[in-house]
CSV table of C-alpha atoms and ligand atoms in Angstrom, one decimal:
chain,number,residue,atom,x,y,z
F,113,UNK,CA,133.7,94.4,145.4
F,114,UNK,CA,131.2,94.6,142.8
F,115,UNK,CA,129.5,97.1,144.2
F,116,UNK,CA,132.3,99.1,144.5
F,117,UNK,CA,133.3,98.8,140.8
F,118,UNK,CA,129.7,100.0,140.3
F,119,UNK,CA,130.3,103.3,142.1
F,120,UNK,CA,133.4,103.8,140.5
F,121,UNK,CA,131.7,103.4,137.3
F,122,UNK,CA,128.9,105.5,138.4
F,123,UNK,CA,131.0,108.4,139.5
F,124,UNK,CA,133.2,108.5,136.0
F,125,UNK,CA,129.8,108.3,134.5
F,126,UNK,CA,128.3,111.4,136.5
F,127,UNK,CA,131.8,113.6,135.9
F,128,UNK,CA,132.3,112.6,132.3
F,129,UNK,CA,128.4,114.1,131.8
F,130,UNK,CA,129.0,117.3,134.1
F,131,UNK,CA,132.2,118.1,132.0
F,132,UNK,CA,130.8,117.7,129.1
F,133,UNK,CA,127.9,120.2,130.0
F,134,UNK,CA,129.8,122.7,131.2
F,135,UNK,CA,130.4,123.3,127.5
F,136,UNK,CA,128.0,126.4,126.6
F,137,UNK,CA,127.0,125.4,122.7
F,138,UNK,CA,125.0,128.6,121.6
F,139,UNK,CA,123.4,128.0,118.2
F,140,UNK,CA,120.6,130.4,116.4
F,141,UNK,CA,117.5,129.2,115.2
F,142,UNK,CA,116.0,131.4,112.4
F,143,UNK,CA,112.8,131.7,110.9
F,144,UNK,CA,112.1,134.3,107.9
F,145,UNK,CA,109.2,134.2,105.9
F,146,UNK,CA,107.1,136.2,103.9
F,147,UNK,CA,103.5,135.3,103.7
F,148,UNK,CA,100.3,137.3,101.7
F,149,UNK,CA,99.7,139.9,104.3
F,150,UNK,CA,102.6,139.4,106.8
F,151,UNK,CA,106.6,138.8,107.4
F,152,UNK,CA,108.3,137.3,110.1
F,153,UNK,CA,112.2,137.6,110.6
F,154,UNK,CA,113.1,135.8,114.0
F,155,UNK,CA,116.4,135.0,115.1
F,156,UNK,CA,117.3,133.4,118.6
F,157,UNK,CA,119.5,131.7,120.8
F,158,UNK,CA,119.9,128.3,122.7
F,159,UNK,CA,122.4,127.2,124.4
F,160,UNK,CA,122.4,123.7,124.9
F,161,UNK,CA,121.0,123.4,128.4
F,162,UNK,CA,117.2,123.0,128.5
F,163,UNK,CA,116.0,125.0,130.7
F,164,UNK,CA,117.2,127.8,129.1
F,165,UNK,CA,116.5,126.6,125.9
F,166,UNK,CA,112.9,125.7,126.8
F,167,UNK,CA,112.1,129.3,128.2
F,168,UNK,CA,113.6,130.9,125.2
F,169,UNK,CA,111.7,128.5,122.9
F,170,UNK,CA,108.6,129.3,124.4
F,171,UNK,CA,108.6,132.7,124.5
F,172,UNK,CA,109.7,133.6,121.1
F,173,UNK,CA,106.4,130.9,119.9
F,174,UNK,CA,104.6,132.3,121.7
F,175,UNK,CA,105.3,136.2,120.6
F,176,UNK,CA,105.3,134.7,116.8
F,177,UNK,CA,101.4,132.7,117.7
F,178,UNK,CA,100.2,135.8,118.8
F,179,UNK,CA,101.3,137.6,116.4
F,180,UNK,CA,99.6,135.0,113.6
F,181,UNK,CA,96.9,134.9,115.0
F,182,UNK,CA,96.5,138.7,114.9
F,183,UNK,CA,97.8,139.4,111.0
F,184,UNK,CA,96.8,136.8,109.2
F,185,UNK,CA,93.3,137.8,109.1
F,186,UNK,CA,94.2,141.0,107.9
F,187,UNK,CA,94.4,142.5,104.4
F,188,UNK,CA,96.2,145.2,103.5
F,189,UNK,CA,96.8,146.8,100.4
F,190,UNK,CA,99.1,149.4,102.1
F,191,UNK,CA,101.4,147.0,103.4
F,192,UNK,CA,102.0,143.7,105.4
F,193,UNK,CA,102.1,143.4,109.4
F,194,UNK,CA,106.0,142.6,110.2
F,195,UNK,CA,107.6,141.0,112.9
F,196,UNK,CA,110.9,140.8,113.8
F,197,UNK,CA,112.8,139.0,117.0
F,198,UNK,CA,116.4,140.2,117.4
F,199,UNK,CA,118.7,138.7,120.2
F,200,UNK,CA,121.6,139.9,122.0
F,201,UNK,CA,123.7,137.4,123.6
F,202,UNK,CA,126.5,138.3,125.9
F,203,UNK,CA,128.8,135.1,128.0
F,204,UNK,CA,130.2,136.6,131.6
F,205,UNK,CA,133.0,134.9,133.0
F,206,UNK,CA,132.3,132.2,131.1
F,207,UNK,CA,129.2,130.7,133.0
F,208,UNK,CA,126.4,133.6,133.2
F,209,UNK,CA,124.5,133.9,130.1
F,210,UNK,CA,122.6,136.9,129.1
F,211,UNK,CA,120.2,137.4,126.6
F,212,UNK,CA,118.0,140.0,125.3
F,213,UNK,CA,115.1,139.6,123.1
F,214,UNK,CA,113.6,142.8,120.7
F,215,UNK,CA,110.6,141.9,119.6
F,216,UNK,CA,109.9,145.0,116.8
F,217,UNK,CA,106.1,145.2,115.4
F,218,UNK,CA,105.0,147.5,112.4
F,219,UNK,CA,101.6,147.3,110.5
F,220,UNK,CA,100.3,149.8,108.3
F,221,UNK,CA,97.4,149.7,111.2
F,222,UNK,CA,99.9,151.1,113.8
F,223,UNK,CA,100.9,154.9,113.8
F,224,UNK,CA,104.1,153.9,115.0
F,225,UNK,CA,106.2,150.7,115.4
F,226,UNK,CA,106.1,148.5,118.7
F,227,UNK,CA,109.3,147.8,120.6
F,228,UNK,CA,109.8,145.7,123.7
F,229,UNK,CA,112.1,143.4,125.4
F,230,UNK,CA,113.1,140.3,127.3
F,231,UNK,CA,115.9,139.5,129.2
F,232,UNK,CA,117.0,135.9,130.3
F,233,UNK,CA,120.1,135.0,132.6
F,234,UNK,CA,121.4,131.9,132.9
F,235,UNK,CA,123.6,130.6,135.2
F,236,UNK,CA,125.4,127.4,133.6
F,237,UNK,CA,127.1,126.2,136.8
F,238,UNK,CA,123.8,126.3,138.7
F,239,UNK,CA,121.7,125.2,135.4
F,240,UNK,CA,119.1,127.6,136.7
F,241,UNK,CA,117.5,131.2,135.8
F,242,UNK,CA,118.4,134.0,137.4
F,243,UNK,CA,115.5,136.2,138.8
F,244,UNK,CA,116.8,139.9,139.8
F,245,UNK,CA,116.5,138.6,143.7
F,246,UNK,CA,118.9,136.0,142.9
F,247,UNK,CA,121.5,138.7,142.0
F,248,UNK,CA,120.9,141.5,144.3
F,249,UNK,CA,120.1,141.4,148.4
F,250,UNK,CA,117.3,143.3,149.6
F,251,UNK,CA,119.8,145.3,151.7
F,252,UNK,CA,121.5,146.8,148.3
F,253,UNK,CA,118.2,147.2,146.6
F,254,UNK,CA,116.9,149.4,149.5
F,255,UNK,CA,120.1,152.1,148.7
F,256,UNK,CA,119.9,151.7,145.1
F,257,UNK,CA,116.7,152.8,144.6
F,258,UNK,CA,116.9,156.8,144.6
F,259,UNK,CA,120.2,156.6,142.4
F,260,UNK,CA,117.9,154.4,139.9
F,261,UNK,CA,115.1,157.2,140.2
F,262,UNK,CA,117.7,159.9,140.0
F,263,UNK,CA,119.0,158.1,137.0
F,264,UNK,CA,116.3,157.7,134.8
F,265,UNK,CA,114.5,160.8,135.5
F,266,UNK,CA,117.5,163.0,134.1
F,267,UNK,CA,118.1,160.5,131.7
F,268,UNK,CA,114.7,160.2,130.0
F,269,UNK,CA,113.6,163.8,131.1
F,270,UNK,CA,112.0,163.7,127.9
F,271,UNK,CA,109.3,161.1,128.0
F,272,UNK,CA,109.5,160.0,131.8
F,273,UNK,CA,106.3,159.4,133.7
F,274,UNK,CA,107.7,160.9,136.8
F,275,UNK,CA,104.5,159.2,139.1
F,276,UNK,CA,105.3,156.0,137.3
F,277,UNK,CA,109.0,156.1,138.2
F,278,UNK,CA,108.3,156.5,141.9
F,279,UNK,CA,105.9,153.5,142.2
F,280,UNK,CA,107.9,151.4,140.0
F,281,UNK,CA,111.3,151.7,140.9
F,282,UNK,CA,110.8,151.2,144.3
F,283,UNK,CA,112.0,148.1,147.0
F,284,UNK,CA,110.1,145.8,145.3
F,285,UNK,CA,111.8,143.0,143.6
F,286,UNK,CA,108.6,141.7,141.3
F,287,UNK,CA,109.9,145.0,139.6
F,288,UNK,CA,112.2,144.3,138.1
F,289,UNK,CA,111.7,141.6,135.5
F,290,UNK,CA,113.8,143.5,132.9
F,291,UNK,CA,117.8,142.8,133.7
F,292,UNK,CA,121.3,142.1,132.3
F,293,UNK,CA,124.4,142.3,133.6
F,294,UNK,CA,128.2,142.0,132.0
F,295,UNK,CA,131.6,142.3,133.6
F,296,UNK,CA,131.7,145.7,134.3
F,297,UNK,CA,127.8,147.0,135.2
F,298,UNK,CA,123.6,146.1,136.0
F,299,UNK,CA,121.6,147.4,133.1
F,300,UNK,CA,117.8,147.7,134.5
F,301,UNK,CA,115.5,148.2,131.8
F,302,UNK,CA,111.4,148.8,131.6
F,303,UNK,CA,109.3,148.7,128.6
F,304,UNK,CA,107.7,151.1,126.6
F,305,UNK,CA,104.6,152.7,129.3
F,306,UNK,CA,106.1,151.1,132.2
F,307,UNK,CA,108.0,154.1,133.5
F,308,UNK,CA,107.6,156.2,130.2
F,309,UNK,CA,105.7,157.1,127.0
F,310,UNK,CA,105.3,155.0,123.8
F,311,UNK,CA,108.0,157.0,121.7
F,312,UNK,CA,110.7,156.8,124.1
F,313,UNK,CA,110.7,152.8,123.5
F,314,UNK,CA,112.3,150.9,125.8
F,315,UNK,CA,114.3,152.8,128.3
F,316,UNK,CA,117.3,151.7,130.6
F,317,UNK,CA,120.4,152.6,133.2
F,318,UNK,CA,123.6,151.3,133.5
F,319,UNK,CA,125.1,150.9,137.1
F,320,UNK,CA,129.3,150.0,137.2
F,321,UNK,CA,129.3,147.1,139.2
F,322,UNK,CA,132.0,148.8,141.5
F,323,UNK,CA,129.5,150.8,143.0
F,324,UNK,CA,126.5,148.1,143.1
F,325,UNK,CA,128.0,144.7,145.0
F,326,UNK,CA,125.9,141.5,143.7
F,327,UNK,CA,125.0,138.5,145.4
F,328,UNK,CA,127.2,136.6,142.7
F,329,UNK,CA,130.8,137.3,141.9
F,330,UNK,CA,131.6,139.0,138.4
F,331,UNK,CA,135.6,139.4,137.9
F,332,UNK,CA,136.4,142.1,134.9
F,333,UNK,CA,137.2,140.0,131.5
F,334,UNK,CA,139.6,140.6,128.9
F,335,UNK,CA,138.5,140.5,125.7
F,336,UNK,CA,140.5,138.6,123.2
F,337,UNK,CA,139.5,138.6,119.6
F,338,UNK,CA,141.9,137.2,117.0
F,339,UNK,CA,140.9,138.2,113.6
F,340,UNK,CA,142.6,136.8,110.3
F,341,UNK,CA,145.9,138.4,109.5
F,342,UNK,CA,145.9,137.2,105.7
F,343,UNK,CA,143.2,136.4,103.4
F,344,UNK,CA,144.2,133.3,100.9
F,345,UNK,CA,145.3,134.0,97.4
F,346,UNK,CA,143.1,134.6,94.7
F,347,UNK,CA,142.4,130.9,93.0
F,348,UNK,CA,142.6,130.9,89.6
F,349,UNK,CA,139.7,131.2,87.4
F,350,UNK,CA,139.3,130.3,83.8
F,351,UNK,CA,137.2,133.1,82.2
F,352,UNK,CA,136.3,131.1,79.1
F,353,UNK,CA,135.4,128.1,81.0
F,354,UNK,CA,131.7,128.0,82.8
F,355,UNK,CA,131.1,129.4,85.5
F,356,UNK,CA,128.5,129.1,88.7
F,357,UNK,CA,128.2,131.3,92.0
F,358,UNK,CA,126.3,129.9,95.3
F,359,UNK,CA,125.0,132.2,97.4
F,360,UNK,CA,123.6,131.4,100.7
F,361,UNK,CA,121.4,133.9,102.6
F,362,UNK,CA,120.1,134.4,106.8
F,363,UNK,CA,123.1,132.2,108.1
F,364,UNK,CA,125.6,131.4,109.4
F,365,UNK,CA,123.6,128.1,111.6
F,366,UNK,CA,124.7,125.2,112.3
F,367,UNK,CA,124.4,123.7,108.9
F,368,UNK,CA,127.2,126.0,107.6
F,369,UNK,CA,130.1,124.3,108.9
F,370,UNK,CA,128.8,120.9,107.0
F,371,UNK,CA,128.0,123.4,103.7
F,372,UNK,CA,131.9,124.3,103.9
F,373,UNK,CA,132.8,120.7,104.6
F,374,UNK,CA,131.3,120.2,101.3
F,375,UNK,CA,132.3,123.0,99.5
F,376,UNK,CA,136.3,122.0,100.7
F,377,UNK,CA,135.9,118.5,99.3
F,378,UNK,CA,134.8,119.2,95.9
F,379,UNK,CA,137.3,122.4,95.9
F,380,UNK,CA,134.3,124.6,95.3
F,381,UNK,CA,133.6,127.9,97.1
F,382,UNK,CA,130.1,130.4,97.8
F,383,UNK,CA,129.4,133.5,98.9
F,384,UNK,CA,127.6,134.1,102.1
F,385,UNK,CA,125.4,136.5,102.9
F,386,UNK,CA,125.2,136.9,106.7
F,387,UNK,CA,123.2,138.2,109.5
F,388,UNK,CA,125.1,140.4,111.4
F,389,UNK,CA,123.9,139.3,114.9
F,390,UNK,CA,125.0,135.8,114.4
F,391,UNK,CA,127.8,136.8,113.3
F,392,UNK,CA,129.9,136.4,116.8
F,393,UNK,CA,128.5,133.3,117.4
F,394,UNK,CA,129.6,131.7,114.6
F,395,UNK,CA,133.2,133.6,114.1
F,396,UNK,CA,134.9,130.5,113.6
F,397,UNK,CA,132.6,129.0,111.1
F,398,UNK,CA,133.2,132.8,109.4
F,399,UNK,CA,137.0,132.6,109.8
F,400,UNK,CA,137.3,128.9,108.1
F,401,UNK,CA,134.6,130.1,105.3
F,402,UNK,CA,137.2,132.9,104.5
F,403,UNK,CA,140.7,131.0,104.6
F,404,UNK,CA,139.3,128.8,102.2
F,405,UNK,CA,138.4,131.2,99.4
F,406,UNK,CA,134.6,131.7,100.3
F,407,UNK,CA,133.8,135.0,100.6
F,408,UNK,CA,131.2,136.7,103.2
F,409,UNK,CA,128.3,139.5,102.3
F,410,UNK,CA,126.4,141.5,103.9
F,411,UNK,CA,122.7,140.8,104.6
F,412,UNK,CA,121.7,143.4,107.0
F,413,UNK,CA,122.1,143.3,110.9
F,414,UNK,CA,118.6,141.5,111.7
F,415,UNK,CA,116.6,141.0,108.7
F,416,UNK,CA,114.3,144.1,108.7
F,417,UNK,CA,111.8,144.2,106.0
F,418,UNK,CA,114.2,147.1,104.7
F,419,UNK,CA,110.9,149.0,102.5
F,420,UNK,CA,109.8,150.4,106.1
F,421,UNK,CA,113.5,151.5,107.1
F,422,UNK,CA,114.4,155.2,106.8
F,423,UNK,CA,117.7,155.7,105.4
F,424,UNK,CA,119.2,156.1,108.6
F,425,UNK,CA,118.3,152.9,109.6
F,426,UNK,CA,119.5,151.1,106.4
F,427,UNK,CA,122.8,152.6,106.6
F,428,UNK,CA,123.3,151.9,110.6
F,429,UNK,CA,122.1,148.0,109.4
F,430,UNK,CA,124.7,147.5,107.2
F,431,UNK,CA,127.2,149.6,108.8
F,432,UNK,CA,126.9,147.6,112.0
F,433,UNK,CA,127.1,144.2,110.3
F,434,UNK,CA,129.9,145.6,108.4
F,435,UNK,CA,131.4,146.7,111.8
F,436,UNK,CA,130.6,142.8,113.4
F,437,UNK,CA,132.2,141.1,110.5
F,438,UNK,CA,135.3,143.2,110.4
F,439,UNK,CA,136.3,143.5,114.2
F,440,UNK,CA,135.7,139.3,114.6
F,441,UNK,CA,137.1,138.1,111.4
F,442,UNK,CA,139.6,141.2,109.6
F,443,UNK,CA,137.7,140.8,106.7
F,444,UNK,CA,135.4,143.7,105.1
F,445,UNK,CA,132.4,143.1,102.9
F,446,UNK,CA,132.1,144.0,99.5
F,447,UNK,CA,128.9,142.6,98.3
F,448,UNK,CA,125.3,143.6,99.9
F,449,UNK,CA,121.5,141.3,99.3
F,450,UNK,CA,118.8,143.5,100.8
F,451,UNK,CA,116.2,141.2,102.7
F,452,UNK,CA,113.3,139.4,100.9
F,453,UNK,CA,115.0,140.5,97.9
F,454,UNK,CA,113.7,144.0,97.9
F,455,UNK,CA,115.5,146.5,96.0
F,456,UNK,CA,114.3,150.3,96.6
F,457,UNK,CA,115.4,153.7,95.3
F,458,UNK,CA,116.1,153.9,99.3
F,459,UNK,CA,118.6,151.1,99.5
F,460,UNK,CA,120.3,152.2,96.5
F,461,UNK,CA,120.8,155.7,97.7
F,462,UNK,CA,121.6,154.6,100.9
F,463,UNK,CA,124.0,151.3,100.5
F,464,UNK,CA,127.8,152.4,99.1
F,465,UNK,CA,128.3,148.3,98.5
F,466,UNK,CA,127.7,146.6,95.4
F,467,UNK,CA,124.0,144.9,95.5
F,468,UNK,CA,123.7,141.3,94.3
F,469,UNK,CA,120.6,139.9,93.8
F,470,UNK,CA,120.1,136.2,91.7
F,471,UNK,CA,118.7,134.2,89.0
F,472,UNK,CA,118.0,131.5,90.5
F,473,UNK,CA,115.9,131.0,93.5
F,474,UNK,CA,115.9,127.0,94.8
F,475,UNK,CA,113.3,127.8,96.5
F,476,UNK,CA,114.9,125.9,99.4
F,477,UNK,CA,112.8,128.3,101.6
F,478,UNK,CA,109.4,126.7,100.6
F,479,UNK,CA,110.4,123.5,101.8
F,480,UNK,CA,110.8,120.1,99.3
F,481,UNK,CA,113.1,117.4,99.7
F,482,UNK,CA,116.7,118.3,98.9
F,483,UNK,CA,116.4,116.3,96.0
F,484,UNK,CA,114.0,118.5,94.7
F,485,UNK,CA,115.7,121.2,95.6
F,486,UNK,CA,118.9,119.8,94.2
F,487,UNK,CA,116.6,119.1,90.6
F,488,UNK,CA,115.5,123.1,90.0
F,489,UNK,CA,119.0,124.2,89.9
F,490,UNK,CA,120.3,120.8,87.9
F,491,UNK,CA,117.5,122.1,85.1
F,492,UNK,CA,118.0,125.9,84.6
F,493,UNK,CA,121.6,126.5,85.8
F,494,UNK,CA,123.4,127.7,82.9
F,495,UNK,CA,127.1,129.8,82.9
F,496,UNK,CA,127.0,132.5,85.2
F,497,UNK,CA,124.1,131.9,87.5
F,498,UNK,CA,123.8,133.4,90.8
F,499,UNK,CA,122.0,131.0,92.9
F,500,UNK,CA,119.9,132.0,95.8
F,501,UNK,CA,120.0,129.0,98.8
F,502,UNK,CA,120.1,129.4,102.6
F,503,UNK,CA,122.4,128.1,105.2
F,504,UNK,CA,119.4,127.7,107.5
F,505,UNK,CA,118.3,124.5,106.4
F,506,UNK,CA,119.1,121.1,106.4
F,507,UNK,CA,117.5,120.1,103.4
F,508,UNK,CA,119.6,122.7,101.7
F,509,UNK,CA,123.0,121.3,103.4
F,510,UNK,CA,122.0,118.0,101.8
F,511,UNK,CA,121.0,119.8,98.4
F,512,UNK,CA,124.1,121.6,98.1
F,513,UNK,CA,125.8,117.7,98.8
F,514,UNK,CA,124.0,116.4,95.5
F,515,UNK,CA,124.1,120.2,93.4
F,516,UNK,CA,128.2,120.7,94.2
F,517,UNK,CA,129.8,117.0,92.8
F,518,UNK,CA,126.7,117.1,89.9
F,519,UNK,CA,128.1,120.2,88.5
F,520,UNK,CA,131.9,120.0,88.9
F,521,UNK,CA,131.5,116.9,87.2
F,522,UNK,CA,129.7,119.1,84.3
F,523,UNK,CA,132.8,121.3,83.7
F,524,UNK,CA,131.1,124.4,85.9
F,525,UNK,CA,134.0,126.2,88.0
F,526,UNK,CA,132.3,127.6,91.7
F,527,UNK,CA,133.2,130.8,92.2
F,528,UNK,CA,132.4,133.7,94.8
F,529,UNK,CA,130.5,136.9,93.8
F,530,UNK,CA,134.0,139.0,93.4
F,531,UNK,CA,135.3,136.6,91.0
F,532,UNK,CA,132.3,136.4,89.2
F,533,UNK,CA,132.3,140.3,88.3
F,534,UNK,CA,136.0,139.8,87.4
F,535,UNK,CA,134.9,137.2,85.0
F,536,UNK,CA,132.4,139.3,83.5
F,537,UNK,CA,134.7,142.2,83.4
F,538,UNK,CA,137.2,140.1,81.6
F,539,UNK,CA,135.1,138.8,79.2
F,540,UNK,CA,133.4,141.8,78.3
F,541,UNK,CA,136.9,143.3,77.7
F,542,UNK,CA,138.1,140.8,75.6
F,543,UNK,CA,134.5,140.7,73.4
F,544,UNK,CA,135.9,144.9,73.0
F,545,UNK,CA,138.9,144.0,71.0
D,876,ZN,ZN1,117.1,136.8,103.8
């Protein structure tokens, strides 16, 4: 009998622990920083199963080692070495995951910027990586491979290394290390001088899924986004009262729900300046920011240094974020920061929002206990600071806990960047008369 209530015990155990891991918890780690001759922006994914996260983990250190170890030796005085690790993460049918790493190089010792990928697949169910074998038979491989010569020789006409092509993309699984799929098609991609030259970076073909069967089942999704269909009112604001505006930077992570939580309690409210590839990921965290009264900027798409982007490139950074943040949340930035607080003739040519900077940096990026951190803004804030802190952190999470109650209690009123400017406006009109 006793063992039997074991078993029972046992098995409730093992499903209560399955269920609970079939929850996919995707969360971005972030690192920026800007050192004497170099700047890393990384931003990547785990998901909350570790072999996933472990091969994701590794990889990015060891891209951002390597690259250490190669510019911080170097001086410059025409520019820093920067590296930057974007992520694209896609779900299909709710168990596959698919990730792609860019991992973008520029050095004023490089004639042009490096670009390459890495793709991971997950499967959840199975807990195990997905190798392009594990997804297509040998059989279908064999008859896809003159469409995918076909394909990227009149796609990539250009830049193709037709010899490469034919001993590449051949029967050879061991090939094909660079894959993603979604609901509807296999993208096969190669690197930059795998297939093709340098400048045609990395180079890819999409094959509809109704023409290429898999070795795993992949049903068409339909995509359901909700956005917000009304913003809250405007709160009101005493113009001849103080007043103080937070402004977080590189999030949303996981510490921004607890910054809201905070913010909610204490009826105070910030303005956030996102990334527009987490944005997605943390829609929800976005949406609850917004219904109550915080208000979301724009802090470029994947935290370029934006003094090396051409103007078409600054514009399609902010325009996509812009594009992210409307389509998953209804709401449409006003406000732009330009990363590492650079401000060129080229961003203000180039962005049509309004561009905040601050005057007050925390300095939460350098590390410090929160209390610490919490201390440089309790001893220069003064009325209308704009106060530079990131939502990356958890020492700033615990700062904002000790900055938010300290303040209210000294008669400051928290506003968001829009209200500050209408504040300022205000006053300013009222000094007129
Ligand atoms: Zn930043």
């Amino acid at each position: 009998m006793r063992q039997v209530i074991i078993c029972i015990l046992c098995l409730t155990f093992i499903c209560g622990c399955s269920n609970k891991k079939n929850d996919i918890k995707p969360d971005i780690h972030t690192i920026i920083k800007e050192e004497e001759n170099y700047i890393v922006g990384i931003n990547y994914p785990t998901i909350g199963y570790s072999k996933f996260d472990r091969k994701a983990e590794n990889y990015v250190n060891e891209v951002y080692q390597d690259f250490i170890k190669e510019y911080s030796q170097q001086h410059s005085k025409e520019g820093k070495g920067e590296l930057n690790i974007d992520y694209k993460y896609n779900l299909v049918n709710k168990r596959y995951v698919n990730v792609i790493f860019t991992v973008f190089i520029n050095s004023p010792y490089l004639a042009h910027p490096i670009t390459s990928i890495k793709t991971m697949v997950f499967d959840t169910k199975k807990q195990k990586n997905l190798s392009f074998g594990d997804i297509i038979s040998a059989d279908t491989l064999e008859k896809l491979v003159p469409t995918m010569q076909t394909l990227f020789i009149s796609e990539y006409k250009d830049c193709i290394f037709m010899d490469k092509v034919l001993s590449t993309v051949t029967k050879n699984f061991n090939n094909y290390q660079l894959f993603t799929f979604t609901d509807k098609e296999l993208i096969i991609y190669f690197n930059p001088y795998q297939v093709s030259a340098g400048y045609c970076n990395v180079v890819r073909i999409k094959l509809p899924l109704k023409e290429v069967s898999l070795k795993i089942p992949i049903e068409k999704e339909i995509v359901n986004r909700e956005v917000l269909s009304f913003l809250p009112k405007s709160r009101v604001i005493d113009p001849t009262k103080k007043v103080i505006a937070l402004t977080f930077d590189d999030g949303p992570s996981r510490y921004t729900k607890d910054i809201l939580n905070i913010l909610e309690l204490n009826k105070a409210v910030g303005t956030f300046f996102v990334l527009g590839n987490k944005v997605e990921i943390y829609q929800d965290v976005l949406k609850k920011s917004l219904l109550n009264g915080n208000e979301l900027g724009n802090h470029t798409y994947n935290h370029k240094d934006m003094n090396r982007l051409s103007i078409r490139e600054i514009k399609r950074q902010v325009f996509e974020t812009q594009k992210i943040i409307n389509e998953t949340t209804g709401y449409i930035p006003t406000c732009f920061r330009p990363t590492y607080g650079n401000m060129t003739k080229a961003i203000r040519k180039s962005v049509d929002l309004k561009i905040i900077l601050w005057n007050l940096d925390t300095r939460d990026w350098a590390g410090g206990s929160p209390k610490k951190i919490a201390n440089r803004v309790l001893m220069s804030v003064r009325d209308g600071s704009v106060i530079l802190m990131h939502d990356t952190y958890l020492r700033t999470k615990e700062a904002v806990g000790i900055i938010v109650p300290e303040l209210k209690k000294e008669g400051y009123q928290f506003v968001t960047i829009r209200e500050l400017e209408e504040v300022k406006r205000i006053r300013e009109n009222s000094y007129n008369y």
